[in-house]
C-alpha positions in Angstrom: 100.7 106.3 90.4 97.7 104.5 88.9 95.5 105.7 91.8 96.9 109.2 91.7 98.3 109.0 95.3 101.8 109.3 93.9 103.2 111.4 91.1 106.4 111.0 89.1 107.4 114.4 90.2 107.0 113.5 93.9 109.0 110.3 93.5 111.7 112.1 91.5 111.9 114.8 94.2 112.2 112.2 96.9 115.1 110.4 95.1 116.9 113.7 94.4 116.6 114.7 98.1 117.9 111.3 99.1 120.8 111.6 96.8 121.7 115.0 98.2 121.4 113.7 101.7 123.1 110.2 101.5 125.3 110.1 98.5 128.1 112.4 99.6 129.2 109.5 101.8 128.7 106.9 99.1 129.8 108.7 95.9 127.6 106.6 93.7 126.0 109.4 91.6 128.3 111.6 89.4 125.6 114.0 88.4 121.8 114.4 88.6 119.8 115.4 85.5 118.9 119.1 85.7 115.8 118.3 83.6 114.6 115.4 85.7 111.7 117.3 87.3 110.5 118.8 84.0 110.5 115.3 82.5 108.6 114.0 85.5 106.0 116.8 85.1 105.5 116.0 81.4 105.0 112.3 82.2 102.5 113.1 84.9 100.6 115.2 82.4 100.6 112.2 80.0 99.2 109.9 82.7 96.5 112.4 83.6 95.5 112.5 79.9 95.1 108.7 79.9 98.4 107.8 78.2 100.5 105.4 80.1 103.5 104.0 78.2 104.1 101.0 80.4 105.4 99.9 83.8 108.4 102.3 83.6 106.2 105.4 83.0 107.4 108.1 85.4 110.0 105.8 87.1 113.4 107.4 87.9 116.3 105.5 86.4 120.1 106.1 86.8 122.4 105.2 83.9 126.1 104.4 84.1 128.4 107.3 83.0 129.7 105.4 80.0 126.2 105.6 78.4 125.5 108.6 76.1 122.8 111.1 76.9 122.2 113.9 74.5 121.1 116.4 77.1 122.6 118.7 79.7 124.6 115.9 81.3 128.1 114.8 80.3 129.1 111.3 79.3 132.7 110.8 80.5 133.5 107.2 81.7 134.6 109.0 84.9 137.5 110.7 83.1 138.1 114.4 82.7 139.4 113.6 79.2 135.8 113.5 78.0 134.4 116.1 80.3 133.7 118.9 77.8 131.7 117.2 75.0 128.0 116.3 74.9 127.2 113.4 72.6 125.0 114.3 69.6 122.7 111.3 70.1 121.3 109.3 73.0 122.6 105.8 73.4 120.1 103.3 72.0 119.2 102.1 75.6 118.6 105.7 76.7 116.3 106.2 73.7 114.4 103.1 74.7 114.1 104.2 78.3 112.8 107.6 77.2 110.2 105.9 74.9 109.2 103.7 77.8 108.5 106.8 79.9 111.4 106.5 82.3 112.8 109.6 84.0 116.6 109.7 83.4 117.5 110.7 86.9 121.3 111.1 86.5 124.6 109.4 85.8 126.1 106.8 88.1 129.8 106.7 89.1 131.9 103.8 87.8 135.3 102.4 87.8 137.0 104.8 85.4 137.0 103.6 81.7 134.9 100.6 82.9 137.9 99.3 84.8 140.1 98.9 81.7 142.9 101.3 82.5 145.1 99.7 85.0 146.1 96.3 86.3 146.1 97.6 89.8 142.9 99.6 89.9 140.5 100.2 92.7 136.9 99.3 91.7 134.5 102.2 92.0 137.2 104.9 91.7 137.0 107.5 88.9 138.8 110.9 88.6 135.5 112.7 88.4 133.6 110.8 91.1 136.3 109.7 93.6 135.9 106.4 95.4 132.4 104.9 95.5 132.0 102.7 98.6 129.9 99.8 99.6 126.7 100.8 101.5 126.9 97.7 103.7 130.4 98.6 104.9 131.9 101.9 103.7 135.5 100.5 104.0 134.6 97.7 101.5 134.7 97.7 97.8 131.4 98.2 95.8 133.0 96.1 93.0 132.9 97.3 89.5 132.8 98.6 87.0 129.1 99.4 87.4 129.8 100.4 91.0 127.7 103.5 91.2 124.7 101.8 89.6 124.9 99.0 92.1 125.4 101.2 95.2 122.7 103.7 94.2 120.0 100.9 93.7 121.1 99.2 96.9 120.8 102.4 98.9 117.5 103.3 97.2 118.7 106.4 95.4 116.8 105.3 92.3 114.2 102.7 91.4 116.5 100.7 89.0 119.7 101.4 87.2 121.5 100.4 84.0 125.0 99.0 84.2 127.3 97.6 81.6 129.5 94.5 81.6 132.5 93.2 79.8 133.4 90.6 82.4 131.8 90.8 85.8 130.9 94.5 85.7 127.1 93.9 86.3 127.3 90.6 88.1 129.9 91.5 90.7 128.6 94.9 91.8 125.0 93.6 91.8 126.0 90.6 94.0 128.2 92.6 96.3 125.6 95.2 96.9 122.8 92.8 97.5 121.0 93.1 94.1 119.6 91.3 91.2 121.7 91.8 88.1 121.1 90.6 84.5 124.1 90.3 82.2 122.2 89.6 78.9 123.4 87.7 75.9 125.6 90.0 73.8 123.3 91.4 71.2 120.1 91.4 73.1 120.6 95.0 74.2 122.2 97.6 71.9 125.7 99.0 72.7 125.4 102.0 70.3 126.3 105.1 72.2 128.0 103.2 75.0 131.7 103.9 75.6 133.2 100.5 74.7 135.8 98.1 75.9 135.0 95.1 73.7 132.4 94.5 70.9 132.8 90.8 71.6 131.8 91.0 75.2 130.2 94.4 76.1 126.5 94.6 77.0 124.3 96.9 79.0 121.9 95.3 81.5 119.5 95.9 84.4 120.5 96.2 88.1 117.5 96.2 90.5 116.4 95.2 94.0 114.1 92.4 92.7 113.9 90.0 89.8 110.6 91.5 88.8 112.1 95.0 88.6 115.1 93.7 86.6 112.8 91.9 84.2 110.7 95.0 83.6 113.8 97.0 82.9 115.2 94.3 80.6 111.9 94.4 78.6 112.5 98.1 78.0 116.1 97.7 77.0 116.0 94.7 74.7 115.6 95.0 71.0 117.3 95.3 67.6 119.1 98.5 66.7 120.4 99.3 63.2 123.5 101.0 64.8 124.6 97.7 66.5 125.0 94.8 64.1 125.2 92.3 67.0 121.5 93.0 67.7 120.2 91.9 64.2 119.7 88.4 65.4 118.4 89.2 68.9 115.9 86.7 70.2 113.7 89.0 72.4 111.1 87.3 74.5 108.9 90.4 74.8 107.6 90.9 78.4 110.2 89.3 80.6 108.2 90.1 83.7 105.5 87.7 82.4 108.0 84.9 82.9 108.2 85.3 86.7 107.1 82.0 88.3 107.3 81.1 92.0 107.1 77.4 90.8 109.7 77.9 88.1 112.3 75.6 89.6 110.0 72.5 89.7 111.3 69.9 87.3 114.3 72.0 86.2 117.7 70.4 85.8 120.3 72.6 87.5 124.0 71.9 87.0 126.4 72.8 89.8 129.6 74.4 88.4 131.8 73.2 91.3 134.9 74.5 89.6 133.6 78.1 90.0 133.1 77.6 93.8 135.3 76.7 96.7 137.0 80.1 97.2 135.5 80.9 100.6 134.1 78.5 103.2 131.2 80.8 104.3 130.2 81.3 100.7 130.3 77.5 100.2 127.9 77.1 103.2 125.5 79.5 101.7 125.8 77.8 98.3 124.9 74.4 99.9 121.9 75.9 101.5 120.8 77.4 98.2 121.2 74.0 96.4 119.1 72.4 99.2 116.4 75.1 98.8 116.3 74.4 95.0 115.9 70.7 95.7 113.0 71.5 98.0 111.4 73.6 95.2 111.4 70.6 92.9 114.7 71.1 91.0 116.8 68.2 90.0 120.4 69.1 91.0 123.2 67.6 88.8 126.3 67.8 90.9 129.0 68.3 89.7 128.5 69.9 86.3 131.8 71.7 85.9 132.2 74.1 83.0 135.3 72.9 81.0 138.2 75.1 80.1 137.5 77.9 82.6 141.2 78.1 83.6 142.2 78.5 79.9 140.2 81.6 79.1 142.2 84.4 80.9 145.0 84.8 78.4 143.1 84.8 75.2 140.4 86.9 76.7 142.9 89.6 77.7 144.4 89.5 74.2 141.0 90.0 72.6 140.1 92.9 75.0 143.4 94.7 74.4 142.9 94.6 70.6 139.3 95.5 70.7 139.6 98.3 73.2 141.9 100.2 71.0 139.8 99.7 67.9 136.5 100.3 69.6 137.3 103.3 71.8 138.9 105.1 68.9 135.8 104.5 66.8 133.8 106.0 69.7 136.1 109.0 70.0 135.8 109.6 66.3 132.0 109.6 66.6 132.1 112.6 68.9 133.3 115.0 66.2 135.9 117.7 66.1 134.9 119.2 69.4 136.6 116.2 71.1 140.3 116.9 71.2 141.3 113.3 72.1 140.8 111.1 69.0 143.1 108.2 69.7 144.1 106.0 72.6 147.6 107.6 72.6 145.8 110.9 73.0 144.1 109.6 76.1 147.4 108.3 77.5 149.1 111.6 76.9 146.2 113.4 78.6 146.5 111.2 81.7 150.3 111.8 81.8 149.7 115.6 81.7 147.0 115.3 84.4 148.7 112.8 86.6 147.7 114.4 89.9 144.0 114.3 88.9 143.8 111.2 86.7 146.5 108.9 88.2 146.9 109.7 91.9 146.3 106.1 92.9 147.1 103.8 90.0 148.4 104.0 86.4 147.3 103.1 82.9 149.1 99.8 82.1 146.1 98.4 80.1 145.9 101.6 78.1 149.6 101.2 77.2 149.3 97.5 76.4 146.2 98.2 74.2 147.9 101.1 72.4 150.7 98.7 71.3 148.2 96.5 69.5 147.6 96.6 65.7 144.5 96.2 63.7 141.9 93.5 64.2 143.2 91.6 61.1 146.4 90.6 63.0 146.7 86.8 63.4 147.2 87.1 67.2 143.8 88.7 67.6 142.0 86.4 65.2 143.4 83.3 66.9 142.7 84.6 70.4 139.1 85.3 69.5 138.6 81.9 67.9 140.1 80.2 71.0 137.8 82.2 73.3 134.7 81.3 71.4 135.5 77.7 71.0 136.5 77.1 74.7 133.7 79.1 76.2 130.9 78.1 73.9 131.0 74.7 72.0 133.6 73.2 74.3 132.5 75.1 77.4 129.0 76.1 78.5 127.2 74.4 75.6 129.2 71.2 76.2 128.3 70.7 79.8 124.7 71.7 79.3 124.4 69.2 76.4 126.1 66.4 78.4 123.8 66.7 81.4 120.7 68.1 79.6 120.6 71.2 81.8 118.3 74.1 82.0 120.9 76.2 83.8 124.2 76.2 85.6 124.6 77.7 89.1 127.7 79.0 91.0 128.3 81.6 93.7 128.5 85.1 92.2 131.2 86.5 94.5 133.3 86.4 97.6 132.6 88.9 100.4 133.4 92.4 99.5 137.1 93.1 100.1 138.5 96.2 101.9 139.3 99.1 99.6 143.1 99.2 99.2 144.6 101.9 97.1 148.1 100.7 97.9 147.6 97.3 96.2 144.4 97.6 94.2 141.5 95.1 94.2 142.0 91.7 95.7 138.8 89.8 95.0 139.3 86.1 95.7 136.5 84.5 93.7 133.6 84.9 91.2 132.0 83.2 88.2 131.6 85.8 85.5 134.3 84.9 83.0 132.8 81.8 81.2 129.5 83.5 80.4 131.2 86.9 79.7 133.7 85.4 77.2 130.9 83.3 75.6 128.6 86.3 75.4 126.0 84.2 77.2 123.5 85.4 79.9 124.1 85.4 83.6 121.6 86.4 86.3 122.6 87.0 89.9 120.2 87.0 92.8 120.9 87.4 96.6 121.9 84.1 98.3 122.6 85.3 101.8 125.2 87.1 103.8 128.8 86.3 105.0 130.2 88.6 107.7 127.0 90.8 107.1 128.2 91.3 103.5 125.8 90.3 100.6 126.6 87.2 98.5 124.8 86.2 95.3 124.1 83.1 93.3 124.3 83.1 89.5 122.1 81.3 87.1 123.9 80.9 83.7 122.7 79.4 80.5 122.9 79.3 76.7 122.6 82.2 74.4 119.2 83.9 74.5 118.0 82.0 77.6 117.3 85.1 79.6 113.6 84.1 80.0 114.4 80.7 81.4 117.0 82.1 83.8 114.6 84.8 85.0 112.0 82.2 85.7 114.4 80.1 87.7 115.9 83.1 89.6 112.4 84.4 90.4 111.4 81.1 92.0 114.6 81.0 94.1 114.0 84.6 95.2 110.3 84.0 96.0 111.2 81.1 98.3 114.2 82.5 100.0 113.9 86.3 100.3 117.6 86.8 101.2 118.0 90.4 100.3 117.9 92.9 103.1 118.7 96.6 102.6 121.9 98.2 103.9 121.6 99.9 107.3 122.8 103.3 106.3 123.8 105.0 109.5 122.5 108.6 109.7 125.9 109.7 110.9 127.8 108.2 108.0 130.5 110.6 107.0 132.1 111.0 103.6 135.0 108.5 103.3 138.3 110.2 103.7 141.5 109.6 101.6 139.5 107.8 99.0 140.4 109.6 95.8 139.0 113.1 96.4 140.7 114.5 93.3 
């Protein structure tokens, strides 16, 4: 682009053509932006006039379909319940992307309602988008809930994408689709204009093919926003790409969270190879450095999410104004029951129903669960083990091999590491670690609040030395998956 040999319009046209050609089989993109080429033209004109906004100038970016865009696209969380209303304002992250010169290419498919509707859901399925599939093996799950964001980046349908995470929804689909994913500290990136699950744990974050690309995107996304109180104390490190360092592991103390591993023998072999590679790069490996209380987080976490989902989603629905007919969680439940064939052909809405039974956030059950979560995951969890061993980061395998899509039983993932950092609200960076059965496996670098810069430096060194990512071999004859939620 700097030399003039490539324009934003040409790049955007190429991605749009690739989406049209490949994505019917992958179902990763819910809609493309009808204004994308016009935006690209305007950014090309800016570049010709000598104005370049930064490294994202003219770069096509997909955003997950729970992120508001005040344009001709819809924001629906994959549900027809929100299909007729256009938000009045861009989400804060979309505003920052536009200011950085990115082309909003379209909306990515997702696990409907960010995978907080059913206890027996299939990751990557939404009523609007059908079943998104893994580009490495179309019978395998893309994980979720940022399924479409992960698949689209992996299949090179966009340069980078924005996902969101409550617990695992950036880390798992990034890892399972062979990507780098950054789940930031809660509050580093604004959630205003993002359809919520939990204000305690939700955060948008980058999904990219390299640590460098993810760091560039994080630099654009991070920053305070008056509409999101959690960002008022954000510790933004500026240009995260400036922290990339091929020698970044030398002298680092890396703790091995053994209690987050051991769920798959082939993954364990890759993990041992990764630890050996880090030793060769000059890291001091502290093994084991288990995170305390990881098996005590599930129950209080679910209690917090159920309470916060009702409160937060109803606040979001209220922000859409009178044009939105569904104003409460019971309204959404009733809509799904009226539209069972479309919205619930595969699984139900047990989590919706459990959340609807919860009261206000002043109830003792919620207050106690939130306090327990924070104590066990922070002071007595990640902070405790890092203090004890004077660690720069913790590492663990990000995921098991992608499981087969199973609409009869739902997801059956057997392992991952996202919960401690998710409950704490702390950062987690996954980077490719290798392949098991030709399916991508990632390794996660986790740390204290606001340690994104340190984790990016460590992850970039590992990536620079190992180069484990390889793109999916998308067969030209790949046919659209059948019987995968075509409603």
